[in-house]
Coordinates of C-alpha atoms (C1' of nucleotides) in Angstrom, one line a residue:
Chain A
M22 CA 0.0 0.0 0.0
N23 CA 2.7 2.5 0.9
D24 CA 4.8 3.8 -1.9
S25 CA 7.6 5.8 -0.2
A26 CA 8.9 6.8 3.2
L27 CA 6.4 7.8 5.9
T28 CA 6.5 11.6 6.1
P29 CA 4.4 14.1 8.0
E30 CA 3.0 15.3 4.6
R31 CA 1.8 11.8 3.7
I32 CA 0.2 11.4 7.1
L33 CA -1.4 14.8 6.8
A34 CA -2.9 14.0 3.4
A35 CA -4.2 10.7 4.7
A36 CA -5.6 12.3 7.8
E37 CA -7.4 14.9 5.7
E38 CA -8.9 12.2 3.5
V39 CA -10.0 10.1 6.5
L40 CA -11.5 13.2 8.2
R41 CA -13.4 14.0 5.0
R42 CA -14.7 10.5 4.7
Y43 CA -15.6 9.6 8.3
G44 CA -16.1 13.0 9.8
P45 CA -14.3 14.4 12.9
G46 CA -16.4 12.3 15.3
K47 CA -15.5 8.9 13.7
A48 CA -12.0 9.4 12.3
T49 CA -9.5 7.6 14.3
V50 CA -5.7 7.5 14.1
V51 CA -6.0 3.8 13.5
D52 CA -8.0 4.7 10.4
V53 CA -5.3 7.1 9.3
A54 CA -2.6 4.5 9.8
Q55 CA -4.7 1.9 7.9
A56 CA -5.1 4.2 5.0
L57 CA -1.3 4.5 4.9
G58 CA -0.7 0.8 5.4
V59 CA 1.2 1.3 8.6
S60 CA 0.6 0.6 12.2
H61 CA -0.9 3.4 14.2
G62 CA 2.2 3.5 16.4
S63 CA 4.1 4.9 13.4
V64 CA 1.9 7.9 13.2
Y65 CA 2.9 8.9 16.7
R66 CA 6.5 9.1 15.5
H67 CA 5.5 12.1 13.4
F68 CA 2.7 13.7 15.4
A69 CA 2.8 13.9 19.2
S70 CA -1.0 13.3 19.5
K71 CA -4.2 13.0 17.7
V72 CA -4.9 16.6 18.6
A73 CA -1.6 17.7 17.1
L74 CA -2.6 15.9 13.9
R75 CA -6.0 17.4 13.8
D76 CA -4.5 20.9 14.4
A77 CA -2.1 20.4 11.5
V78 CA -4.9 19.4 9.2
L79 CA -6.9 22.4 10.2
R80 CA -4.0 24.7 9.8
G81 CA -3.4 23.5 6.3
W82 CA -7.0 23.8 5.3
L83 CA -7.3 27.4 6.7
E84 CA -4.2 28.4 4.9
R85 CA -5.4 27.0 1.6
V86 CA -8.9 28.2 1.8
M87 CA -8.1 31.7 3.0
A88 CA -5.3 32.3 0.4
P89 CA -7.4 34.6 -1.8
L90 CA -7.7 37.0 1.1
D91 CA -3.9 37.7 1.2
A92 CA -4.0 38.9 -2.4
I93 CA -6.8 41.3 -1.8
A94 CA -5.4 42.7 1.4
T95 CA -2.2 43.8 -0.3
S96 CA -3.7 44.7 -3.7
R97 CA -3.5 48.3 -5.0
T98 CA -7.3 48.8 -5.0
A99 CA -8.3 51.9 -3.2
P100 CA -8.8 51.1 0.5
P101 CA -12.6 51.5 0.8
A102 CA -13.2 49.3 -2.2
R103 CA -10.5 46.9 -1.0
L104 CA -12.0 46.6 2.4
R105 CA -15.4 45.9 0.9
Q106 CA -13.8 43.4 -1.4
W107 CA -11.9 41.7 1.4
L108 CA -14.9 41.4 3.8
T109 CA -17.1 40.2 1.0
A110 CA -14.5 37.6 0.0
L111 CA -14.2 36.4 3.6
R112 CA -17.9 36.1 3.8
D113 CA -18.2 34.4 0.4
I114 CA -15.5 31.8 1.2
K115 CA -17.3 30.7 4.3
R116 CA -20.7 31.0 2.8
N117 CA -19.9 28.9 -0.3
K118 CA -18.3 26.3 1.9
V119 CA -21.4 26.0 4.1
L120 CA -23.9 26.0 1.2
G121 CA -21.8 24.0 -1.2
E122 CA -20.3 21.3 1.1
P123 CA -22.1 21.5 4.4
E124 CA -20.6 18.3 5.7
L125 CA -17.1 19.3 5.0
F126 CA -17.7 22.6 6.5
A127 CA -19.2 20.9 9.6
T128 CA -16.1 18.8 9.8
Y129 CA -13.7 21.7 9.8
S130 CA -15.9 23.7 12.1
A131 CA -15.8 20.8 14.6
L132 CA -12.0 20.7 14.3
A133 CA -11.8 24.5 14.8
A134 CA -14.1 24.3 17.8
D135 CA -11.5 22.6 19.9
A136 CA -8.4 24.2 18.5
R137 CA -8.2 27.5 20.3
E138 CA -4.6 27.9 19.5
V139 CA -4.8 27.4 15.8
V140 CA -8.0 29.5 15.4
G141 CA -6.4 32.2 17.5
E142 CA -3.4 32.4 15.1
H143 CA -5.8 32.4 12.2
V144 CA -7.8 35.3 13.6
E145 CA -4.7 37.2 14.3
H146 CA -3.7 36.7 10.7
L147 CA -7.0 38.0 9.4
L148 CA -6.9 41.0 11.8
G149 CA -3.5 41.9 10.4
Q150 CA -4.9 42.0 6.9
I151 CA -7.8 44.2 7.9
E152 CA -5.4 46.4 9.7
T153 CA -3.3 46.7 6.6
I154 CA -6.2 47.9 4.6
V155 CA -7.4 50.3 7.3
A156 CA -3.9 51.7 7.7
A157 CA -3.6 52.2 4.0
G158 CA -6.9 54.0 4.0
V159 CA -5.9 56.3 6.8
K160 CA -2.7 57.1 5.0
S161 CA -4.4 57.8 1.7
G162 CA -7.0 60.0 3.4
D163 CA -9.8 57.7 2.4
F164 CA -10.5 56.9 6.0
R165 CA -10.6 59.0 9.2
K166 CA -7.5 58.9 11.3
V167 CA -8.5 55.9 13.4
D168 CA -6.4 53.5 15.4
A169 CA -5.9 50.9 12.7
Q170 CA -5.5 47.9 15.0
A171 CA -8.4 48.7 17.2
T172 CA -10.6 49.5 14.2
A173 CA -9.6 46.3 12.5
L174 CA -10.9 44.4 15.5
A175 CA -14.1 46.4 15.5
I176 CA -14.6 45.6 11.8
F177 CA -13.9 42.0 12.4
D178 CA -16.3 41.9 15.3
A179 CA -19.0 43.8 13.5
T180 CA -19.0 41.4 10.6
S181 CA -18.7 38.2 12.6
R182 CA -22.4 37.7 12.2
F183 CA -21.5 36.9 8.6
H184 CA -18.4 34.9 9.0
Y185 CA -18.4 33.2 12.3
P186 CA -19.2 29.5 11.8
G187 CA -21.6 29.5 14.8
M188 CA -23.8 31.8 12.8
A189 CA -23.9 29.7 9.7
H190 CA -27.5 28.7 10.3
L191 CA -28.5 32.3 9.3
W192 CA -26.5 32.4 6.1
N193 CA -29.1 31.2 3.7
T194 CA -32.1 33.1 4.9
P195 CA -33.7 35.7 2.6
G196 CA -32.5 39.3 3.0
E197 CA -29.1 38.0 4.0
D198 CA -27.2 39.7 1.2
A199 CA -29.0 43.0 1.7
A200 CA -28.3 42.9 5.4
F201 CA -24.6 42.4 4.7
A202 CA -24.5 45.2 2.2
Q203 CA -26.2 47.5 4.7
L204 CA -23.7 46.6 7.4
L205 CA -20.8 47.2 5.0
D206 CA -22.3 50.6 4.1
L207 CA -22.6 51.6 7.7
L208 CA -19.0 50.5 8.5
L209 CA -17.6 52.3 5.5
A210 CA -19.5 55.4 6.5
G211 CA -18.0 55.1 9.9
L212 CA -14.5 55.2 8.4
T213 CA -15.2 58.1 6.0
P214 CA -13.5 61.4 7.0
T215 CA -16.1 63.9 8.3
T216 CA -14.6 67.2 7.0
A217 CA -12.6 67.4 3.8
P218 CA -13.1 65.0 0.9
P219 CA -10.3 62.5 0.7
R220 CA -7.4 63.2 -1.6
R221 CA -6.9 60.5 -4.1
R222 CA -3.6 58.6 -4.3
K223 CA -3.8 58.7 -8.1
S224 CA -5.8 60.6 -10.5
A225 CA -8.6 58.6 -11.9
S226 CA -7.7 57.2 -15.3
Chain B
M418 CA -50.0 20.1 47.6
N419 CA -52.2 22.2 45.3
D420 CA -53.8 25.2 46.8
S421 CA -56.1 26.6 44.1
A422 CA -57.3 25.8 40.6
L423 CA -54.9 24.7 38.0
T424 CA -54.2 27.7 35.8
P425 CA -51.7 28.3 33.0
E426 CA -49.9 30.7 35.3
R427 CA -49.4 28.2 38.0
I428 CA -48.2 25.6 35.5
L429 CA -45.9 28.2 34.0
A430 CA -44.4 29.0 37.4
A431 CA -43.9 25.4 38.2
A432 CA -42.3 24.7 34.8
E433 CA -39.9 27.5 35.3
E434 CA -38.9 26.2 38.7
V435 CA -38.5 22.7 37.3
L436 CA -36.4 24.0 34.4
R437 CA -34.2 25.9 36.7
R438 CA -33.7 23.0 39.0
Y439 CA -33.2 20.2 36.5
G440 CA -32.1 22.0 33.4
P441 CA -33.7 21.8 30.0
G442 CA -32.3 18.4 29.2
K443 CA -33.8 16.7 32.3
A444 CA -37.0 18.6 33.0
T445 CA -40.0 16.6 32.0
V446 CA -43.7 17.4 32.1
V447 CA -44.1 14.6 34.6
D448 CA -41.8 16.6 36.8
V449 CA -43.9 19.7 36.3
A450 CA -47.1 17.9 37.1
Q451 CA -45.5 16.4 40.2
A452 CA -44.4 19.8 41.4
L453 CA -48.0 20.8 41.1
G454 CA -49.4 17.7 42.7
V455 CA -51.4 16.8 39.6
S456 CA -51.2 14.2 36.9
H457 CA -49.2 15.0 33.8
G458 CA -52.4 14.6 31.7
S459 CA -53.8 17.7 33.4
V460 CA -51.0 19.8 32.1
Y461 CA -52.0 19.0 28.6
R462 CA -55.4 20.6 29.2
H463 CA -53.6 23.9 29.4
F464 CA -50.7 23.5 27.1
A465 CA -50.9 21.7 23.8
S466 CA -47.4 20.2 24.1
K467 CA -44.2 20.3 26.0
V468 CA -42.8 22.6 23.3
A469 CA -45.7 25.0 23.8
L470 CA -44.9 25.0 27.5
R471 CA -41.2 25.6 27.0
D472 CA -42.0 28.4 24.6
A473 CA -44.3 30.1 27.1
V474 CA -41.6 29.9 29.8
L475 CA -39.1 31.4 27.4
R476 CA -41.4 34.1 26.3
G477 CA -42.0 35.1 29.9
W478 CA -38.4 35.2 30.7
L479 CA -37.4 37.2 27.7
E480 CA -40.1 39.7 28.5
R481 CA -39.0 40.1 32.1
V482 CA -35.3 40.3 31.5
M483 CA -35.5 42.6 28.5
A484 CA -37.9 45.1 30.2
P485 CA -35.2 47.7 30.9
L486 CA -34.6 48.1 27.2
D487 CA -38.1 49.3 26.5
A488 CA -37.6 52.2 28.9
I489 CA -34.3 53.2 27.3
A490 CA -35.6 53.0 23.7
T491 CA -38.4 55.5 24.4
S492 CA -36.5 57.8 26.7
R493 CA -35.9 61.4 26.0
T494 CA -32.1 61.0 25.9
A495 CA -30.5 62.3 22.7
P496 CA -30.4 59.5 20.1
P497 CA -26.7 59.0 19.9
A498 CA -26.3 58.6 23.7
R499 CA -29.6 56.7 23.8
L500 CA -28.4 54.2 21.2
R501 CA -25.1 53.7 23.1
Q502 CA -27.1 53.2 26.3
W503 CA -29.5 50.8 24.7
L504 CA -26.8 48.6 23.1
T505 CA -24.8 48.7 26.2
A506 CA -27.8 47.7 28.3
L507 CA -28.5 44.8 25.9
R508 CA -25.0 43.6 26.2
D509 CA -24.9 44.0 29.9
I510 CA -28.1 42.1 30.5
K511 CA -26.8 39.1 28.6
R512 CA -23.3 39.4 29.9
N513 CA -24.4 39.6 33.5
K514 CA -26.6 36.6 33.1
V515 CA -23.8 34.6 31.6
L516 CA -21.2 35.6 34.1
G517 CA -23.5 35.6 37.1
E518 CA -25.7 32.6 36.6
P519 CA -24.1 30.5 33.9
E520 CA -26.3 27.5 34.3
L521 CA -29.5 29.5 34.2
F522 CA -28.3 31.2 31.1
A523 CA -27.4 27.9 29.5
T524 CA -30.9 26.7 30.3
Y525 CA -32.6 29.6 28.6
S526 CA -30.1 29.5 25.7
A527 CA -31.0 25.9 25.2
L528 CA -34.7 26.8 25.2
A529 CA -34.1 29.5 22.8
A530 CA -32.1 27.3 20.5
D531 CA -35.2 25.4 19.5
A532 CA -37.8 28.1 19.6
R533 CA -37.3 29.8 16.3
E534 CA -40.8 31.3 16.5
V535 CA -40.4 32.9 19.9
V536 CA -36.9 34.1 19.3
G537 CA -37.9 35.6 16.0
E538 CA -40.6 37.6 17.6
H539 CA -38.2 38.7 20.3
V540 CA -35.6 39.8 17.7
E541 CA -38.3 41.7 15.8
H542 CA -39.2 43.5 19.1
L543 CA -35.6 44.5 19.6
L544 CA -35.2 45.6 16.0
G545 CA -38.2 47.8 16.5
Q546 CA -36.6 49.5 19.5
I547 CA -33.4 50.2 17.6
E548 CA -35.4 51.5 14.7
T549 CA -37.2 53.8 17.0
I550 CA -33.9 55.3 18.3
V551 CA -32.4 55.5 14.8
A552 CA -35.6 57.2 13.4
A553 CA -35.5 59.7 16.3
G554 CA -31.9 60.4 15.5
V555 CA -32.6 61.0 11.8
K556 CA -35.4 63.3 12.7
S557 CA -33.4 65.3 15.2
G558 CA -30.5 65.6 12.8
D559 CA -28.1 63.7 15.0
F560 CA -27.9 60.9 12.5
R561 CA -27.6 60.8 8.7
K562 CA -30.7 60.3 6.7
V563 CA -30.5 56.5 6.7
D564 CA -33.2 53.9 6.2
A565 CA -34.1 53.4 9.8
Q566 CA -35.3 49.8 9.4
A567 CA -32.4 48.6 7.4
T568 CA -29.9 50.4 9.6
A569 CA -31.5 49.0 12.7
L570 CA -30.8 45.5 11.3
A571 CA -27.3 46.5 10.5
I572 CA -26.7 47.7 14.0
F573 CA -28.2 44.6 15.5
D574 CA -26.1 42.4 13.2
A575 CA -22.9 44.4 13.9
T576 CA -23.3 44.0 17.6
S577 CA -24.3 40.4 17.6
R578 CA -20.8 39.4 18.5
F579 CA -21.6 40.9 21.9
H580 CA -25.1 39.8 22.5
Y581 CA -25.7 36.5 20.6
P582 CA -25.6 33.7 23.1
G583 CA -23.6 31.5 20.8
M584 CA -20.8 34.0 21.3
A585 CA -21.0 33.9 25.0
H586 CA -17.7 32.1 25.3
L587 CA -15.9 35.3 24.3
W588 CA -17.5 37.6 26.8
N589 CA -15.1 37.3 29.6
T590 CA -11.9 37.6 27.7
P591 CA -9.6 40.6 28.4
G592 CA -10.0 43.5 26.1
E593 CA -13.7 42.7 25.6
D594 CA -15.0 46.0 27.0
A595 CA -12.5 48.0 24.8
A596 CA -13.6 46.0 21.7
F597 CA -17.2 46.8 22.4
A598 CA -16.5 50.5 23.0
Q599 CA -14.5 50.6 19.7
L600 CA -17.4 49.0 17.8
L601 CA -19.9 51.4 19.3
D602 CA -17.6 54.3 18.2
L603 CA -17.4 53.0 14.7
L604 CA -21.1 52.5 14.4
L605 CA -21.9 55.9 15.8
A606 CA -19.4 57.5 13.5
G607 CA -21.2 55.7 10.7
L608 CA -24.4 57.4 11.6
T609 CA -23.1 60.9 12.1
P610 CA -24.0 63.4 9.4
T611 CA -21.1 64.1 7.2
T612 CA -21.6 67.8 6.4
A613 CA -23.4 70.2 8.8
P614 CA -23.2 69.7 12.6
P615 CA -26.5 68.3 13.9
R616 CA -29.0 70.7 15.2
R617 CA -30.0 70.1 18.8
R618 CA -33.5 69.3 19.7
K619 CA -33.3 71.5 22.7
S620 CA -30.8 74.0 23.9
A621 CA -28.4 72.5 26.5
S622 CA -29.6 73.4 30.0
Chain C
dT512 C1' 20.8 2.1 14.4
dG513 C1' 16.9 4.3 13.4
dA514 C1' 12.3 3.3 11.8
dA515 C1' 8.3 0.4 12.4
dT516 C1' 5.7 -2.8 15.0
dG517 C1' 2.0 -4.5 18.0
dA518 C1' 0.7 -5.7 22.8
dC519 C1' -1.0 -3.2 26.4
dA520 C1' -3.4 0.0 30.1
dG521 C1' -6.5 3.3 30.8
dA522 C1' -9.9 6.3 28.6
dT523 C1' -13.7 6.7 25.5
dT524 C1' -17.3 5.1 22.6
dT525 C1' -20.9 1.9 21.0
dC526 C1' -24.9 -0.6 21.4
dA527 C1' -28.8 -2.9 22.7
dA528 C1' -31.7 -3.9 26.6
dT529 C1' -34.3 -1.4 29.8
dA530 C1' -36.6 2.5 31.6
dT531 C1' -38.8 6.8 31.1
dC532 C1' -41.2 10.2 28.7
dT533 C1' -44.8 12.4 25.6
dG534 C1' -49.2 12.9 24.1
dT535 C1' -54.0 10.6 23.8
dC536 C1' -58.2 9.3 25.5
dA537 C1' -61.8 6.4 27.7
dT538 C1' -63.0 6.6 32.3
dT539 C1' -63.7 8.6 37.0
dC540 C1' -64.6 12.1 40.1
dA541 C1' -66.9 16.1 42.4
Chain D
dT82 C1' -70.7 18.4 33.2
dG83 C1' -66.4 19.9 33.1
dA84 C1' -62.0 19.0 35.2
dA85 C1' -58.8 15.5 36.4
dT86 C1' -57.0 10.9 36.1
dG87 C1' -53.9 7.1 34.7
dA88 C1' -53.2 3.3 31.4
dC89 C1' -51.4 3.0 27.1
dA90 C1' -48.5 3.1 22.5
dG91 C1' -44.8 4.9 20.3
dA92 C1' -40.8 7.8 20.8
dT93 C1' -36.8 9.0 23.4
dA94 C1' -33.4 8.6 26.9
dT95 C1' -30.4 5.9 30.2
dT96 C1' -27.3 2.5 31.4
dG97 C1' -23.7 -0.6 31.8
dA98 C1' -21.2 -4.3 29.6
dA99 C1' -18.4 -5.0 25.6
dA100 C1' -15.7 -3.0 22.0
dT101 C1' -12.7 0.4 20.3
dC102 C1' -9.4 4.0 20.7
dT103 C1' -5.3 6.7 22.3
dG104 C1' -0.8 6.9 23.5
dT105 C1' 3.4 4.2 25.3
dC106 C1' 7.2 1.4 24.9
dA107 C1' 9.9 -2.9 24.8
dT108 C1' 10.9 -5.5 20.9
dT109 C1' 11.7 -6.5 16.0
dC110 C1' 13.2 -5.5 11.5
dA111 C1' 16.2 -4.0 7.6

DNA sequence: TGAATGACAGATTTCAATATCTGTCATTCA
DNA sequence: TGAATGACAGATATTGAAATCTGTCATTCA
């Protein structure tokens, strides 16, 4: 069954497959070992515990699935549009997962539910991206002179209704898109400078 | 054991007590009947089902516990301060319940979790109150000319991170108060008129 | 000699037998 | 005669014995 040496990568891939197939409640490390054609003891040479293995799978998934956000966060789009784009993308990623592959989403939500550490890092990463956009907006004059870090957190919190997995049960009710759009408008309005119109970084083409 | 006639009110009170004592997972209508010294069949004369009974208990609790909000929503405080006050009160009510009586909160959260109907009405009620305040602010010129209903929903959504029971696990982490204050600031900023300063309803005393 | 094994202890989960619960209704009670 | 009862059927929950799982480690293997 096994082709090459037993590496963390191969274990990770097998674990992911097993988790997909059986779900987080049923997947055992014996299953993973079996899928690799090795004894379950061997798995423990590469991962300290089942929790460590699950964490690693979750980490990989989060990285893969959230990749599009990195690109948006550092794009050259004007900050207001970029923030909209980024928040919309975050929402869409989760929403599409929920609606498109509910079981898979449930699986990863379950993993996330008892992986404080990993989720914490992930959230920090996202907050950093929002902060980048906000800071860019403040610098360009598109946004008020807010504390970028604190404001990033406020934005993240304000939108959690639309991206926190525990809220997923609300994501396919009618009016959902409109509600999100309204919230975005309100937040963007809250970032707009009150007095002078923002100076543009570049003249419009 | 029983003093007077069997009324819905007495059943409700007994049901509440039983729910408090045993929790929503253990409380049975047999328990409720026993507490009243009647057969469980009698309970069904007054409530069509266990679900109806649980709904009624939840409704009563929500009404009681959210009473302070009504007063704030219709007070004469200037809309911006009033909105802050109202949202803070909503948060404090839930937060104090979670931190002060976690088991009781868990009980009512569990009831709420499968009482879409009741919760829906409750949310509508809360939205109505926010709408009242927003509309007052628009009228007084303290707020931009927003759609009061849609904006009320946006405000409710934006703050759900701080009042939705599913988020309760975050409510006693450090920095929580600051995060809430930041969010409030951002939302209020989003409501502030961009151009002229708001005209006051009354001259300051 | 370093990687893999598999037997093992203690913890956790499964499963089916048993008990309890919900909701109904023919009967009793006052 | 209207309110209360309690036996009942089907659904749901509990329980504890048996099975499985996690993580370790002395041993085997190449």
